RNA sequence: GGCGCGGUAGCCAAGUGGUAAGGCAGCUGUCUGCAAAACAGCAAUUCGGCGGUUCAAAUCCGCCCCGCGCCUCCA
């Protein structure tokens, strides 16, 4: 079954056919680093991480570019708040400090969420000469004009304006909520270059010192690293208009190559109490705060439990559900690890082969869910069906080590496509546990031996007490036909 | 005013014509010294409402109700 993608440009589910046979160029709109990364950002970047991972799983080589808007009004504003005003400090340096601080923080939380790094993270400030060249080109072609506060793109000159967001200029209530700049030829015209006010960071340009407008960087940097036409461009749904619409206008106006981008993908919002989580409403939760309560993998599972285009409502109760669900996945692996150590090799080759065939069914079901516009919710359902199969399989009398290893391999494989680590987090927990509480593996094993002796002597009061004491220290004991299994739960 | 998303069990959520995945919570049973985990079973006779098309509709069409988003910086 071929991969199908909901293309926001055509508003259709389309078969995915990249421009080059086996390589995919993907550009994702990145952050403006002026504040902590929040759950809404996480949803966007986890979504595109899944798209990238699944494309790679499907055999494509993916070139993933994600920009960092390291200069803009919000960063300037923040630099003035964070640094007490000082005439001696270079505004560019002040802005860079803000951008670097929050960029570092962004990478830290994304790494914890197991989001794969893009191939390149181009920064706006490092592409100023290219942007100036583009703006000059647009001026030469008659798509741009200069006012006393900047250079603007003239929307009326670009006949396809609105093709992504399905907006007609005349239908919009221009100035409904934001005052229209009377000097602009049309309220929809947008800045390509903004002239600097005193004290603002500025770069020289043929039109005057200033900084780039918001949209130009994405056109310039995406085409620089992916070519004048490429496969996928994505970001949050809130970027569709005006940001992506404007990007299309200026790019296609300049290059004349249509379509600039073949597939447009937008992820839905995270909401709180059914309202959009956003900086402007102030109802956002930073990932760092969420991680104080929930493991990053739990957050990831939570984000993937809804299709990427649907709204996703955030609440602690929902995350708590995801935590339980994630625990069930971990439990299955723990269980397999335990049994793999205890169970002998297969006697008959035949049984192993049968298991392989059965496992393939789950892989195929998983793939067909993912092929359907990256239906992670469906794919997770399939993973749980596999877990169910494994838990059932494990109870059979004739289980052998080889088929248990096959079970584990597939479970890990599918979770890995979704970026869900099952074992590593567990290891991290153990490290943390040992360093914080100081109960070593050997000490736990010793307690278990003591308890086993007590059970043999039918001293259940003692054995239960040992189990209780360990539980207070986060060690869970479970008795199985193969002996007592233990695990740590932070 | 324009454009768009959604309404499926107590909660979350897949499913776009063939008779309701999965997760969480709950109940019953099996297993266990007791637990835990797991497994088995129960739980929506039904998919916001009303009509229509069809042998067949959560899925297609029409109308209506409700929640939300974009049109402004935003992932």
XYZ file of C-alpha atoms (C1' of nucleotides) in Angstrom:
565
model
C 0.000 0.000 0.000
C 1.434 3.365 -0.928
C 1.932 6.183 1.528
C -0.809 8.767 1.376
C -0.521 12.294 2.704
C -3.090 14.960 3.336
C -1.795 17.797 1.196
C -2.996 21.114 2.505
C -2.236 22.786 -0.794
C -4.771 20.686 -2.676
C -6.887 19.788 0.374
C -6.772 16.196 -0.745
C -5.321 12.935 0.454
C -2.701 12.183 -2.166
C -0.287 9.400 -2.844
C 3.176 10.517 -1.840
C 5.481 10.723 -4.848
C 8.667 12.644 -4.137
C 10.320 14.786 -6.805
C 13.384 12.548 -6.738
C 12.783 8.822 -6.534
C 14.279 7.979 -3.203
C 15.144 11.283 -1.607
C 12.811 13.590 0.227
C 13.440 17.246 0.958
C 11.544 18.486 4.000
C 11.533 21.969 5.463
C 9.878 22.599 8.809
C 9.293 26.042 10.250
C 11.256 26.182 13.450
C 11.157 28.302 16.547
C 11.710 31.914 17.346
C 13.867 31.481 20.424
C 12.609 34.127 22.805
C 10.975 31.918 25.439
C 10.796 28.355 26.721
C 9.609 25.617 24.392
C 6.052 24.595 25.196
C 3.793 21.664 24.509
C 2.465 23.206 21.306
C 5.970 23.326 19.879
C 6.493 19.754 20.973
C 3.452 18.657 19.056
C 4.719 20.264 15.883
C 8.220 18.881 16.092
C 7.143 15.435 17.223
C 4.729 15.351 14.281
C 7.456 16.099 11.769
C 9.843 13.802 13.562
C 7.329 11.003 13.017
C 6.945 11.940 9.371
C 10.689 11.910 8.960
C 11.085 8.618 10.830
C 8.351 6.919 8.892
C 9.703 8.112 5.554
C 13.073 6.711 6.555
C 11.468 3.470 7.710
C 9.797 3.307 4.304
C 13.183 3.483 2.607
C 13.536 7.163 1.737
C 16.539 9.266 2.459
C 15.269 12.413 4.116
C 16.977 15.780 4.076
C 15.401 17.693 6.930
C 15.948 21.418 7.309
C 14.531 23.456 10.176
C 15.145 27.146 10.569
C 15.770 29.207 13.652
C 14.365 32.719 13.517
C 17.038 34.316 15.634
C 16.104 37.920 14.924
C 12.666 39.465 15.187
C 10.613 41.932 17.212
C 9.952 39.538 20.070
C 13.610 38.745 20.500
C 14.480 42.433 20.485
C 11.865 43.082 23.111
C 13.080 40.197 25.253
C 16.683 41.342 24.980
C 15.645 44.645 26.486
C 13.859 42.948 29.362
C 16.562 40.407 30.127
C 19.437 42.834 29.835
C 19.099 46.081 31.693
C 19.393 48.840 29.140
C 22.951 49.747 28.483
C 24.197 52.078 25.804
C 27.419 50.170 25.609
C 25.915 46.847 24.689
C 25.579 46.012 21.041
C 21.895 45.247 20.333
C 22.923 42.463 17.999
C 24.895 40.808 20.769
C 22.032 41.221 23.198
C 19.661 39.566 20.754
C 22.092 36.791 20.042
C 22.350 36.041 23.734
C 18.598 35.683 24.025
C 18.390 33.518 20.932
C 21.205 31.253 22.029
C 19.816 30.787 25.484
C 16.413 29.619 24.277
C 17.823 27.665 21.354
C 19.937 25.643 23.769
C 16.886 25.083 25.901
C 14.933 23.985 22.830
C 17.503 21.367 21.890
C 17.651 20.106 25.441
C 13.942 19.345 25.623
C 13.743 18.044 22.060
C 16.571 15.611 22.800
C 14.727 14.396 25.858
C 11.673 13.820 23.694
C 13.820 11.796 21.317
C 13.203 14.148 18.398
C 15.865 13.439 15.796
C 18.018 16.399 14.906
C 17.439 17.989 11.529
C 20.328 17.904 9.062
C 20.750 21.658 9.235
C 19.314 24.371 11.495
C 19.944 27.517 9.443
C 19.711 30.810 11.277
C 18.179 33.954 9.838
C 21.073 36.163 10.920
C 23.498 33.977 9.016
C 21.648 34.438 5.719
C 21.230 38.187 5.511
C 23.180 38.644 2.227
C 21.051 35.990 0.498
C 17.872 37.628 1.741
C 18.985 41.009 0.461
C 19.629 39.436 -2.904
C 16.126 37.994 -2.946
C 14.508 41.256 -1.974
C 16.491 42.989 -4.717
C 15.254 40.417 -7.177
C 11.655 41.012 -6.127
C 12.164 44.769 -6.500
C 13.591 44.278 -9.984
C 10.637 42.165 -10.991
C 8.188 44.748 -9.694
C 6.792 42.686 -6.816
C 8.106 44.955 -4.085
C 8.085 48.606 -3.147
C 9.762 50.778 -0.589
C 8.101 52.915 2.092
C 9.712 54.988 4.791
C 9.641 52.127 7.285
C 10.609 49.229 5.079
C 10.347 47.265 1.884
C 7.050 45.523 1.175
C 5.815 42.738 -1.027
C 2.869 43.793 -3.160
C 0.332 41.030 -2.866
C -1.860 42.305 -5.694
C 0.948 41.618 -8.156
C 0.951 37.916 -7.370
C -2.137 36.396 -8.918
C -2.030 33.099 -6.980
C -2.168 34.832 -3.616
C -4.410 32.854 -1.269
C -4.071 29.480 -2.924
C -2.815 27.749 0.214
C -5.132 29.268 2.785
C -8.101 29.593 0.388
C -8.551 33.236 1.112
C -9.774 35.858 -1.230
C -8.459 39.294 -0.560
C -11.892 40.877 -0.752
C -13.437 38.431 1.732
C -11.201 39.355 4.570
C -12.029 41.872 7.200
C -8.885 43.845 6.911
C -8.293 45.966 9.926
C -10.962 44.199 11.937
C -8.660 43.814 14.856
C -5.381 45.298 13.837
C -5.011 48.797 12.605
C -4.201 48.982 8.935
C -1.005 50.694 7.962
C -2.429 53.397 5.725
C 0.741 53.754 3.742
C 0.733 50.216 2.452
C -0.872 49.757 -0.948
C -2.918 46.898 0.445
C -3.388 45.720 4.033
C -2.166 42.261 3.025
C 1.166 43.559 1.766
C 3.901 42.331 4.073
C 7.370 43.465 5.050
C 10.387 41.996 3.344
C 12.758 44.345 5.115
C 12.150 46.534 8.144
C 14.196 49.635 8.716
C 15.801 49.847 12.131
C 14.754 52.353 14.733
C 17.488 53.811 16.930
C 18.944 51.171 19.220
C 17.655 48.236 17.222
C 19.983 45.689 15.694
C 20.592 46.456 12.026
C 22.254 45.143 8.916
C 23.114 47.283 5.925
C 21.022 46.957 2.785
C 20.619 48.916 -0.472
C 17.361 50.377 0.919
C 18.577 51.273 4.364
C 19.828 49.621 7.547
C 17.397 47.189 9.104
C 16.424 43.560 9.548
C 14.559 40.993 7.474
C 10.794 40.607 7.630
C 9.482 37.394 9.088
C 8.709 35.435 5.948
C 11.698 35.960 3.696
C 14.104 33.793 5.672
C 12.107 30.623 5.104
C 11.981 31.139 1.348
C 15.667 31.898 1.157
C 16.947 29.185 3.455
C 14.674 26.393 2.289
C 15.599 26.896 -1.359
C 19.253 27.314 -0.487
C 19.404 23.916 1.182
C 16.720 22.002 -0.699
C 16.585 23.584 -4.138
C 14.027 25.803 -5.838
C 11.405 23.094 -5.608
C 11.122 20.472 -2.897
C 8.757 17.917 -1.414
C 7.439 18.806 2.018
C 6.997 22.048 3.887
C 5.382 21.966 7.272
C 4.591 23.695 10.490
C 1.741 24.459 12.820
C -1.662 25.239 11.400
C -1.291 28.794 12.640
C 1.528 29.302 10.162
C -0.645 28.521 7.181
C -1.812 32.095 7.036
C -0.193 34.480 6.637
C 3.300 33.013 6.964
C 3.173 30.166 4.471
C 0.934 32.029 2.073
C 3.463 34.823 2.003
C 6.360 32.452 1.593
C 4.702 30.967 -1.471
C 4.038 34.379 -3.003
C 7.534 35.719 -2.713
C 9.176 32.463 -3.756
C 7.060 31.677 -6.765
C 7.144 35.345 -7.763
C 10.907 35.282 -7.803
C 11.740 31.835 -9.158
C 8.714 31.400 -11.396
C 8.800 27.695 -10.536
C 5.384 26.354 -9.601
C 4.690 24.684 -7.326
C 7.504 25.702 -5.068
C 6.521 22.986 -2.567
C 4.714 19.805 -3.520
C 3.134 18.844 -0.195
C 2.119 21.210 2.569
C 1.530 19.633 5.946
C 0.142 21.399 9.011
C -0.331 19.981 12.473
C -3.287 20.841 14.686
C -3.153 22.748 17.935
C -2.789 21.728 21.511
C -5.656 23.135 23.513
C -6.370 23.608 27.187
C -9.990 23.525 28.221
C -10.702 23.451 24.487
C -8.842 26.712 23.940
C -5.704 27.034 21.881
C -2.508 26.923 23.907
C -0.592 30.007 22.915
C 1.836 32.585 24.054
C -0.626 35.387 23.563
C -3.289 33.773 25.751
C -0.676 32.920 28.335
C -2.134 29.442 28.830
C 0.922 27.504 27.766
C 2.879 24.883 29.661
C 6.592 24.664 29.074
C 8.023 21.229 28.481
C 10.485 21.681 31.284
C 7.588 22.087 33.692
C 5.691 19.147 32.259
C 8.780 16.956 32.527
C 8.817 17.576 36.259
C 5.672 15.483 36.448
C 5.862 13.220 33.413
C 8.546 11.303 31.583
C 9.248 12.770 28.120
C 8.283 9.463 26.549
C 4.897 9.665 28.240
C 4.432 13.122 26.767
C 5.419 11.758 23.390
C 2.930 8.921 23.607
C 0.276 11.416 24.633
C 0.990 13.592 21.609
C 0.860 10.620 19.258
C -2.373 9.220 20.623
C -4.343 11.679 18.486
C -3.998 12.170 14.760
C -1.643 15.070 14.015
C -4.288 17.191 12.308
C -6.892 16.951 15.075
C -6.996 19.243 18.064
C -5.414 17.741 21.157
C -6.649 18.776 24.552
C -4.058 18.857 27.294
C -4.752 17.863 30.872
C -2.909 16.127 33.667
C -5.565 13.436 33.665
C -4.871 12.653 30.022
C -1.151 12.542 30.625
C -1.747 10.232 33.559
C -3.594 7.875 31.207
C -0.712 7.983 28.792
C 1.627 7.213 31.640
C -0.289 4.021 32.387
C -0.344 3.080 28.732
C 3.366 3.702 28.381
C 3.960 1.610 31.491
C 2.156 -1.249 29.821
C 4.537 -1.110 26.872
C 7.541 -0.997 29.142
C 6.151 -3.840 31.161
C 5.896 -6.023 28.099
C 9.561 -5.466 27.307
C 10.632 -5.995 30.903
C 8.730 -9.215 30.884
C 10.373 -10.359 27.668
C 13.809 -9.448 28.984
C 13.185 -11.498 32.088
C 11.953 -14.516 30.190
C 14.683 -14.361 27.564
C 17.167 -14.951 30.365
C 15.186 -17.827 31.843
C 13.779 -19.723 28.904
C 15.708 -22.318 26.854
C 16.319 -22.333 23.106
C 13.718 -23.779 20.800
C 13.634 -27.500 20.249
C 11.653 -27.434 17.042
C 12.378 -24.960 14.271
C 8.771 -25.092 13.113
C 7.280 -23.213 16.036
C 9.631 -20.303 15.550
C 8.609 -19.914 11.929
C 4.957 -19.862 12.812
C 5.549 -17.022 15.218
C 7.368 -15.042 12.555
C 4.376 -15.232 10.245
C 2.058 -14.130 12.993
C 4.287 -11.196 13.856
C 4.356 -10.010 10.251
C 0.627 -9.421 10.441
C 1.149 -6.803 13.146
C 3.920 -5.086 11.224
C 1.671 -4.847 8.183
C -1.242 -3.487 10.177
C 1.044 -0.927 11.714
C 2.314 0.107 8.312
C -1.088 0.472 6.775
C -2.118 2.770 9.609
C 0.997 4.875 9.091
C 0.580 4.829 5.318
C -2.784 6.460 5.884
C -1.535 10.005 6.443
C 0.620 9.040 9.424
C -2.205 7.716 11.547
C -0.232 7.328 14.736
C -3.318 6.723 16.852
C -4.181 3.717 14.707
C -0.558 2.599 14.702
C -0.426 2.722 18.489
C -3.565 0.612 18.559
C -1.711 -1.977 16.504
C 1.238 -1.868 18.879
C -1.105 -2.655 21.741
C -2.576 -5.508 19.780
C 0.947 -6.796 19.339
C 1.562 -6.433 23.073
C -1.561 -8.401 23.642
C -0.340 -11.112 21.305
C 3.016 -11.181 23.071
C 1.517 -11.364 26.559
C -0.585 -14.242 25.371
C 2.273 -15.950 23.580
C 4.453 -15.713 26.645
C 1.995 -17.844 28.576
C 2.331 -20.797 26.258
C 4.100 -23.798 27.674
C 6.430 -24.352 24.763
C 7.883 -20.867 24.496
C 11.475 -20.631 23.388
C 14.105 -17.955 23.632
C 14.277 -17.315 19.882
C 10.631 -16.468 19.448
C 10.708 -14.251 22.533
C 13.574 -12.368 20.961
C 11.557 -12.026 17.764
C 8.653 -10.628 19.764
C 10.877 -8.122 21.441
C 12.587 -7.116 18.232
C 9.330 -6.278 16.509
C 7.914 -4.399 19.477
C 11.059 -2.288 19.724
C 11.117 -1.792 15.953
C 7.594 -0.407 15.790
C 7.998 1.772 18.854
C 11.216 3.126 17.417
C 9.359 4.278 14.295
C 7.233 6.359 16.647
C 10.329 7.472 18.498
C 9.176 5.745 21.674
C 12.121 4.438 23.633
C 11.127 1.579 25.863
C 14.375 0.513 27.428
C 16.676 3.478 27.565
C 14.358 5.491 29.744
C 14.201 2.566 32.082
C 17.976 2.541 32.278
C 18.009 6.216 33.017
C 15.526 5.712 35.789
C 17.760 3.051 37.288
C 20.813 5.278 37.212
C 18.901 8.027 38.859
C 17.482 5.664 41.395
C 20.782 4.182 42.416
C 22.391 7.573 42.768
C 19.509 9.097 44.711
C 18.369 6.266 46.944
C 21.444 4.125 46.891
C 19.931 0.668 46.745
C 22.058 -1.414 44.414
C 21.006 -4.324 42.260
C 22.919 -6.699 44.529
C 21.130 -5.460 47.592
C 17.785 -5.990 45.922
C 18.779 -9.478 44.839
C 19.772 -10.271 48.394
C 16.408 -9.180 49.743
C 14.714 -11.348 47.149
C 16.738 -14.370 48.276
C 15.775 -13.695 51.860
C 12.146 -13.487 50.847
C 12.351 -16.689 48.888
C 13.699 -18.502 51.900
C 10.841 -17.110 53.976
C 8.304 -18.274 51.416
C 9.795 -21.753 51.422
C 9.332 -21.784 55.181
C 5.776 -20.509 54.732
C 6.739 -17.437 56.705
C 4.431 -15.251 54.652
C 4.399 -12.472 57.175
C 8.120 -11.967 56.653
C 7.979 -12.403 52.889
C 5.177 -9.872 52.606
C 7.060 -7.451 54.761
C 10.127 -7.693 52.556
C 7.957 -7.083 49.501
C 6.345 -4.080 51.181
C 9.654 -2.594 52.259
C 11.058 -2.861 48.792
C 7.923 -1.334 47.375
C 8.409 1.687 49.594
C 11.772 2.085 47.906
C 10.244 1.841 44.482
C 11.071 -1.806 43.875
C 8.180 -3.897 42.609
C 8.335 -7.673 43.047
C 6.319 -10.090 40.971
C 6.346 -13.849 41.425
C 6.370 -15.843 38.210
C 6.773 -19.531 37.328
C 10.364 -18.649 36.471
C 11.149 -17.042 39.775
C 10.694 -13.581 41.231
C 10.929 -10.687 38.811
C 11.685 -7.204 40.015
C 11.644 -3.742 38.529
C 12.137 -0.181 39.594
C 9.425 2.403 39.279
C 10.496 5.960 39.818
C -18.716 38.475 7.012
C -15.113 34.793 4.639
C -12.416 30.161 5.289
C -11.708 25.761 8.196
C -11.699 21.777 12.185
C -14.396 18.720 15.412
C -18.957 16.193 18.059
C -17.844 7.774 18.401
C -18.741 4.003 25.768
C -17.419 7.224 32.349
C -12.737 9.609 30.013
C -9.219 9.629 25.617
C -9.363 7.883 20.646
C -9.068 4.889 15.580
C -12.484 3.699 11.949
C -15.029 7.379 5.348
C -20.425 2.122 2.442
C -20.650 -4.197 4.781
C -22.424 -4.387 10.335
C -18.069 -0.413 16.166
C -9.610 -0.931 16.818
C -6.818 0.433 20.923
C -5.690 2.967 25.743
C -7.313 4.607 30.769
C -10.922 3.779 34.594
C -14.756 -0.104 36.335
C -16.977 -5.093 37.232
C -16.571 -10.733 37.156
C -13.498 -14.944 36.676
C -8.572 -17.723 35.975
C -3.705 -17.782 38.013
C -1.274 -16.757 43.105
C 0.084 -18.640 50.061
C -1.657 -13.507 49.387
C -0.453 -9.957 45.853
C 1.098 -7.855 41.295
C 1.151 -8.592 36.258
C -1.110 -11.170 32.538
C -5.110 -13.740 30.414
C -10.632 -14.669 29.707
C -15.329 -12.386 29.984
C -18.762 -8.044 30.840
C -19.345 -2.881 29.349
C -21.468 1.908 23.033
C -27.763 -2.701 19.937
C -24.868 2.174 18.498
C -21.501 6.681 16.465
C -24.619 15.332 18.164
C -30.142 15.700 16.152
C -33.771 15.076 12.184
C -34.776 13.594 7.296
C -32.997 11.245 2.561
C -30.075 7.748 -0.869
C -28.877 2.350 -0.575
C -29.931 -4.630 -0.008
C -26.576 -2.262 3.561
C -24.618 4.307 6.512
C -20.633 6.216 12.215
C -19.162 6.350 7.079
C -22.762 9.369 1.142
C -26.539 13.764 0.551
C -29.657 17.786 2.839
C -31.150 20.675 6.983
C -30.384 21.838 12.100
C -27.825 22.052 17.111
C -23.244 22.422 19.905
C -17.731 23.292 20.736
C -13.279 25.305 18.652
C -9.706 27.593 15.263
C -7.750 31.089 11.373
C -8.569 35.993 9.028
C -3.165 39.728 14.206
C 2.785 37.693 16.705
C 1.933 32.379 17.398
C 3.931 25.329 16.465
